[in-house]
Coordinates of C-alpha atoms and ligand atoms in Angstrom, one line a residue:
X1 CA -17.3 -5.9 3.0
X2 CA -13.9 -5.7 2.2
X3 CA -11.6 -3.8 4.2
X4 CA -9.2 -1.6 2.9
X5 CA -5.9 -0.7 4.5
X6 CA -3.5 1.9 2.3
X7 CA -0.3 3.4 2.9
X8 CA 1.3 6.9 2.6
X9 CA 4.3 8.9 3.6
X10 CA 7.3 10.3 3.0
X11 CA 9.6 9.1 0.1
X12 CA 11.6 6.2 2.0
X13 CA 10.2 5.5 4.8
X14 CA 9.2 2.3 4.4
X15 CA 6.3 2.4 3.4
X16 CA 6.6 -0.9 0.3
X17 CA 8.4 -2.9 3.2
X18 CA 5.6 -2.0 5.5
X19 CA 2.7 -3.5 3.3
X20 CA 4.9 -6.6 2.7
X21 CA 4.4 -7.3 6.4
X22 CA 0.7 -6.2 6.5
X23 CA 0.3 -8.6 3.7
X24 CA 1.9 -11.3 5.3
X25 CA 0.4 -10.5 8.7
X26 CA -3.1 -11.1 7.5
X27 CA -2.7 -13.8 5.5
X28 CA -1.0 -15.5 8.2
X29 CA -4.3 -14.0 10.6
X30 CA -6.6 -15.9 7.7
X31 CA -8.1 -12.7 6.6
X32 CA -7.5 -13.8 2.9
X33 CA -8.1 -13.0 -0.2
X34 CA -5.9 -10.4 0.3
X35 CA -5.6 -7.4 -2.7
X36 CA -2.3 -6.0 -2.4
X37 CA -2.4 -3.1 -4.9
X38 CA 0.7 -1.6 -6.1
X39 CA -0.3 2.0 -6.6
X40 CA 3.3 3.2 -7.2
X41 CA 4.2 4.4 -10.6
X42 CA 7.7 2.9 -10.1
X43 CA 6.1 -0.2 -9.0
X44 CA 8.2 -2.8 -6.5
X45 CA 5.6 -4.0 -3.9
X46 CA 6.2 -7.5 -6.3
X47 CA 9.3 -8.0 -5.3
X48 CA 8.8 -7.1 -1.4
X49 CA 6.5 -9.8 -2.2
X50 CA 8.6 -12.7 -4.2
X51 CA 6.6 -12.3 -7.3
X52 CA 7.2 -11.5 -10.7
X53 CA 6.2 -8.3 -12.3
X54 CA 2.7 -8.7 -14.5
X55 CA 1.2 -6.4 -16.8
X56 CA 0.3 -3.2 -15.2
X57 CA -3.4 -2.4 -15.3
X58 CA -1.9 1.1 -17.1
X59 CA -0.3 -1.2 -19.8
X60 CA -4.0 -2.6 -20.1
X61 CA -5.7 0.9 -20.6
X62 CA -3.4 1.5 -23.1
X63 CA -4.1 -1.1 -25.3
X64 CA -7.7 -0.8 -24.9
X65 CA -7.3 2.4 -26.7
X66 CA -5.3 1.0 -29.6
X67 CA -5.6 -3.1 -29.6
X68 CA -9.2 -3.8 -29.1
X69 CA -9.8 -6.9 -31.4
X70 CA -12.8 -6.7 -33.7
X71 CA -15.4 -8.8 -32.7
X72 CA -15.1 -7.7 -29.2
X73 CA -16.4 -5.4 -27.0
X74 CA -14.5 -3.0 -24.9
X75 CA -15.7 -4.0 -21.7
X76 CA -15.2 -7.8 -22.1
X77 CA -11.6 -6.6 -23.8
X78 CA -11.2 -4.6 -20.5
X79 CA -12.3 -7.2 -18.1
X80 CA -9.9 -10.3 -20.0
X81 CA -7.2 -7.7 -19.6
X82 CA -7.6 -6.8 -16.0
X83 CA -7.8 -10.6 -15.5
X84 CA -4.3 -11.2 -17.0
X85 CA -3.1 -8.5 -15.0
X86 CA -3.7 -10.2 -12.0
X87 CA -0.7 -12.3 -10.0
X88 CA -2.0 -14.9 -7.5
X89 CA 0.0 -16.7 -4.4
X90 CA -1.2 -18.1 -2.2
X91 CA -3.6 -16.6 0.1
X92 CA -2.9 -12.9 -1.9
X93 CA -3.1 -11.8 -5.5
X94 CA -0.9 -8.5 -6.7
X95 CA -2.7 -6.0 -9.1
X96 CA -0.1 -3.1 -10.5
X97 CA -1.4 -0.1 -11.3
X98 CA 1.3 1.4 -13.6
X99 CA 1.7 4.8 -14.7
X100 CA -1.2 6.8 -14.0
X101 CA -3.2 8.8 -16.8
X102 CA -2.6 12.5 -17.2
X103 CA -4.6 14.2 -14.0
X104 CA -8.2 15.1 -15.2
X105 CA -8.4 11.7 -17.6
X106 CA -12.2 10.3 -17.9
X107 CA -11.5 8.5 -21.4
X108 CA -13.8 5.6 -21.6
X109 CA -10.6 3.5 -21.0
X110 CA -9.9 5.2 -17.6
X111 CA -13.9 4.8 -16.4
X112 CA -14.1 1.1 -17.3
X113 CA -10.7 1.1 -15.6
X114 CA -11.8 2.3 -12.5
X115 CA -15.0 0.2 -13.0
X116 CA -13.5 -3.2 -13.2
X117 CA -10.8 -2.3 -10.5
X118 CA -13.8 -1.4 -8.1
X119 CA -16.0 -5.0 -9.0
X120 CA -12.5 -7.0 -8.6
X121 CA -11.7 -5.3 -5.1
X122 CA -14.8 -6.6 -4.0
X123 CA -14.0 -10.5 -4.3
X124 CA -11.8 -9.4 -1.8
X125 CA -11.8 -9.6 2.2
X126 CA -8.8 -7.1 2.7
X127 CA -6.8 -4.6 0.1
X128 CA -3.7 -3.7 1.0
X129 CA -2.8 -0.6 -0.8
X130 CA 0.6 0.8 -1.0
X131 CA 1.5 4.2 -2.9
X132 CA 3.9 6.3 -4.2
X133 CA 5.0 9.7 -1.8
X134 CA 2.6 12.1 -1.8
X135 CA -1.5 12.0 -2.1
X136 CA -2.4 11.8 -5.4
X137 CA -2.6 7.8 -6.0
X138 CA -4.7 8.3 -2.8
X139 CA -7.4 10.6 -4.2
X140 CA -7.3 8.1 -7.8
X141 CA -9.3 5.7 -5.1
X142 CA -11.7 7.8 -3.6
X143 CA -14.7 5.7 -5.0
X144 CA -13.7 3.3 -2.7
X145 CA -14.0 3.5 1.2
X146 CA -10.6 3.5 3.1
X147 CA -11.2 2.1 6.2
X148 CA -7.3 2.7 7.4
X149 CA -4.9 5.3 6.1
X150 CA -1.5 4.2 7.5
X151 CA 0.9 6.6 7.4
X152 CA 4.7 6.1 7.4
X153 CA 7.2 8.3 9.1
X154 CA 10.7 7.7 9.6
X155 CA 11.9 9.1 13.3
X156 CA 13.1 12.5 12.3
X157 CA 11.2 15.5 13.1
X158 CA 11.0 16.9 9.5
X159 CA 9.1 13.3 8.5
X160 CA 6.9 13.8 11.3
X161 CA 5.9 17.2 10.0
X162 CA 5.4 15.2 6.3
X163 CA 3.3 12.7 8.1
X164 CA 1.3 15.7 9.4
X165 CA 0.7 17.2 6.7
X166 CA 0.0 14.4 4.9
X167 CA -3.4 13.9 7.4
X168 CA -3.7 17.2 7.0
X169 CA -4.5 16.8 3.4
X170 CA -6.6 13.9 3.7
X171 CA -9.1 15.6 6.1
X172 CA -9.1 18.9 3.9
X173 CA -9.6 16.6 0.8
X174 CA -12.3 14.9 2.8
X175 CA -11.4 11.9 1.6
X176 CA -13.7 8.8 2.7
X177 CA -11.3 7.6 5.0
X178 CA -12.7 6.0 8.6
X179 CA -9.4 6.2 10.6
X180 CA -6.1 7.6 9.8
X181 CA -3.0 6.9 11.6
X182 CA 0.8 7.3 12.2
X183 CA 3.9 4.9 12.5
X184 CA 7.1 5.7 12.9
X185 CA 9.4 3.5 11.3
X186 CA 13.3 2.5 11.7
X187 CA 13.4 4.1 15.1
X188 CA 16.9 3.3 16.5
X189 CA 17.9 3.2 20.3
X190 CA 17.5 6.4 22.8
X191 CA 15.6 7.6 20.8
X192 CA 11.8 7.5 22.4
X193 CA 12.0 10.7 25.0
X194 CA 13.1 12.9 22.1
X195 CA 10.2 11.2 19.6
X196 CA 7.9 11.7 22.1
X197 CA 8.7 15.3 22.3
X198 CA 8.3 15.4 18.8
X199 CA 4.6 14.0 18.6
X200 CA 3.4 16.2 21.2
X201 CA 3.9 18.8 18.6
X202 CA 1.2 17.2 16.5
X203 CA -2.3 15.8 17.1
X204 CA -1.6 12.4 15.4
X205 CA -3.1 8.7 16.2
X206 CA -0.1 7.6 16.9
X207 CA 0.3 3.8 16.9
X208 CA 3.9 2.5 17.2
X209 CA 6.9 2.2 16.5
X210 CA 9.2 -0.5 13.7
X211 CA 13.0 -0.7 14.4
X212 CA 15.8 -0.3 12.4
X213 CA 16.8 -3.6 11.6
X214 CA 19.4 -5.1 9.8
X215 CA 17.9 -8.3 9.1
X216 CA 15.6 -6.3 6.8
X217 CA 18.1 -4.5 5.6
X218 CA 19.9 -7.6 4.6
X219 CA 17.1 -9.1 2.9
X220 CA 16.4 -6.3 0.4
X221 CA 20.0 -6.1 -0.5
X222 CA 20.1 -9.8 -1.2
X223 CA 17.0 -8.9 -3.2
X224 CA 15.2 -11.5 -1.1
X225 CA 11.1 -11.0 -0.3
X226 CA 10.3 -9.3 2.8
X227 CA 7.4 -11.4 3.6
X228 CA 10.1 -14.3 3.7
X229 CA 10.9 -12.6 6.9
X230 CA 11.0 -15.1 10.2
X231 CA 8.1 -14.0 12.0
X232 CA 11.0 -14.2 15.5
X233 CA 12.3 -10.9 13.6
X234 CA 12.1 -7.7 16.1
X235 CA 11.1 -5.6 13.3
X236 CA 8.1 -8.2 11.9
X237 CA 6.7 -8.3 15.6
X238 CA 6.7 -4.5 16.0
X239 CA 4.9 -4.2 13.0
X240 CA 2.4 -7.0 13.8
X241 CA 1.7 -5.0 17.2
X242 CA 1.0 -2.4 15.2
X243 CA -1.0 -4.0 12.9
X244 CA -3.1 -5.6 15.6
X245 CA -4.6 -2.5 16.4
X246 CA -6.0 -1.5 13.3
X247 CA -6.9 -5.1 11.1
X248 CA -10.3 -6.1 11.5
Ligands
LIG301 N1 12.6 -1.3 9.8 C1 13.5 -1.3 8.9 N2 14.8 -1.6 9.2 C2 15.8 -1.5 8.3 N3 15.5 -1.1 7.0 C3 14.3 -0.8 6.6 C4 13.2 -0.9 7.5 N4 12.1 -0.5 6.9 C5 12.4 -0.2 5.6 N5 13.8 -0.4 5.4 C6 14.6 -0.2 4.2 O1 14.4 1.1 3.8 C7 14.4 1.3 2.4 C8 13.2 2.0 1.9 O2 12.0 1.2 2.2 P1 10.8 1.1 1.3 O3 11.1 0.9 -0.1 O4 9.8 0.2 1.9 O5 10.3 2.6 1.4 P2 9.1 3.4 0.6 O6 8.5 4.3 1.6 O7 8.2 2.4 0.0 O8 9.9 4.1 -0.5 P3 9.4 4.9 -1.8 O9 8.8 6.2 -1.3 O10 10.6 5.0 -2.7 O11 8.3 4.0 -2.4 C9 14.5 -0.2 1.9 O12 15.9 -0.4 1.6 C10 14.1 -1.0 3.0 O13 14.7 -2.3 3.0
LIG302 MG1 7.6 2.2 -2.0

């Protein structure tokens, strides 16, 4: 069974940076293959990850519609296709998504999509989802079990109330998640009595907090990968606490 781990929140919260470390953290843990899906239209889990950019699987529905060679069938055309979208390292491939179809889509190129995508997720022991703000990327994966929605907050009340609602929307979707939960992210000094206050306001599963740190900072200005990150980094271990209490 592969088990499935996908982020959500707020526009900047940290939610790319966040997977980088999940990804790192279970490949480290030996809980590989590890899928790290790039859900985001505007795609850069790759470079959080030190890899190139591949074709997106949307790129791949897209020329299913137009290119298909004769002499070969769409679904063999479809499954080559995915296969070149696909970016191994070591102990975790990257699959991009791309821009998603117009809402409502169920072209034969979108099906087989979602087809392939499901059989490939399954050669997997962990996926690692992260997505763009907002829900909809979320719902696009509904065929498949989330075992862990891990929201992203940053430590202000108005992204608390995002990360709220943001649950809220997955239990009124009733989407097939098992467990969803909150972390607050780049959380500075002095800060915990008043952040505290602020979760009491909501009934969250609240799981812990990332600080702000500059070495992070530093390493996506320099462009450099996250997951390059010395594991003796304050923000790294946070995260691995956190991340201890929901890998399996
Ligand atoms: N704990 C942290 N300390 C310092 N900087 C951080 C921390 N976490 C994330 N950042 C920085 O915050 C910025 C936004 O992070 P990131 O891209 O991961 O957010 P996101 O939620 O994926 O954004 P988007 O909604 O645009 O996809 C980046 O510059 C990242 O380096
Ligand atoms: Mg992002």
């Amino acid at each position: 069974m592969t088990y499935s781990i996908a982020l959500a929140g707020k526009g900047g919260t940290g939610k790319t940076t966040t997977a980088g470390m999940l990804v790192k953290y279970l490949v480290e843990r030996g809980k590989t293959p590890v899928l790290a899906v790039d859900a985001d239209a505007n795609a850069n889990l790759n470079e959080v990850l030190g890899l190139e950019e591949g074709e997106t699987l949307g790129d791949a529905r897209e020329d299913m519609k137009t290119g298909v060679s004769p002499g070969m069938t769409k679904d063999v055309y479809m499954e080559m296709k995915l296969q070149e979208a696909i970016v191994e390292s070591k102990g975790f491939d990257l699959i991009v998504m791309g821009r998603p179809e117009g809402s409502g889509c169920y072209c034969a190129a979108n099906t087989l999509l979602t087809q392939y995508l499901e059989k490939l997720m399954n050669n997997y022991r962990c996926l690692v989802i992260d997505n763009e703000a907002g829900m909809e990327h979320i719902s696009r994966l509904t065929t498949n079990n989330i075992d862990v929605l891990l929201v992203v907050s940053d430590a202000t009340r108005r992204g608390l109330q995002a990360a709220n609602r943001i649950v809220e929307l997955a239990d009124a979707l009733k989407l097939n998640i098992a467990r969803k939960v909150v972390m607050v992210n780049r959380t500075r000094e002095g800060q915990s009595e008043a952040l505290d206050e602020a979760l009491s306001q909501y009934n969250l599963d609240f799981i812990g907090t990332v600080p702000e740190d500059s070495e992070v900072q530093q390493f996506d200005l320099e462009g450099r990968p996250t997951v390059e990150l010395p594991n003796e980094n304050g923000a790294v271990q946070a995260a691995y606490r956190i991340f201890d209490k929901i890998a399996q």
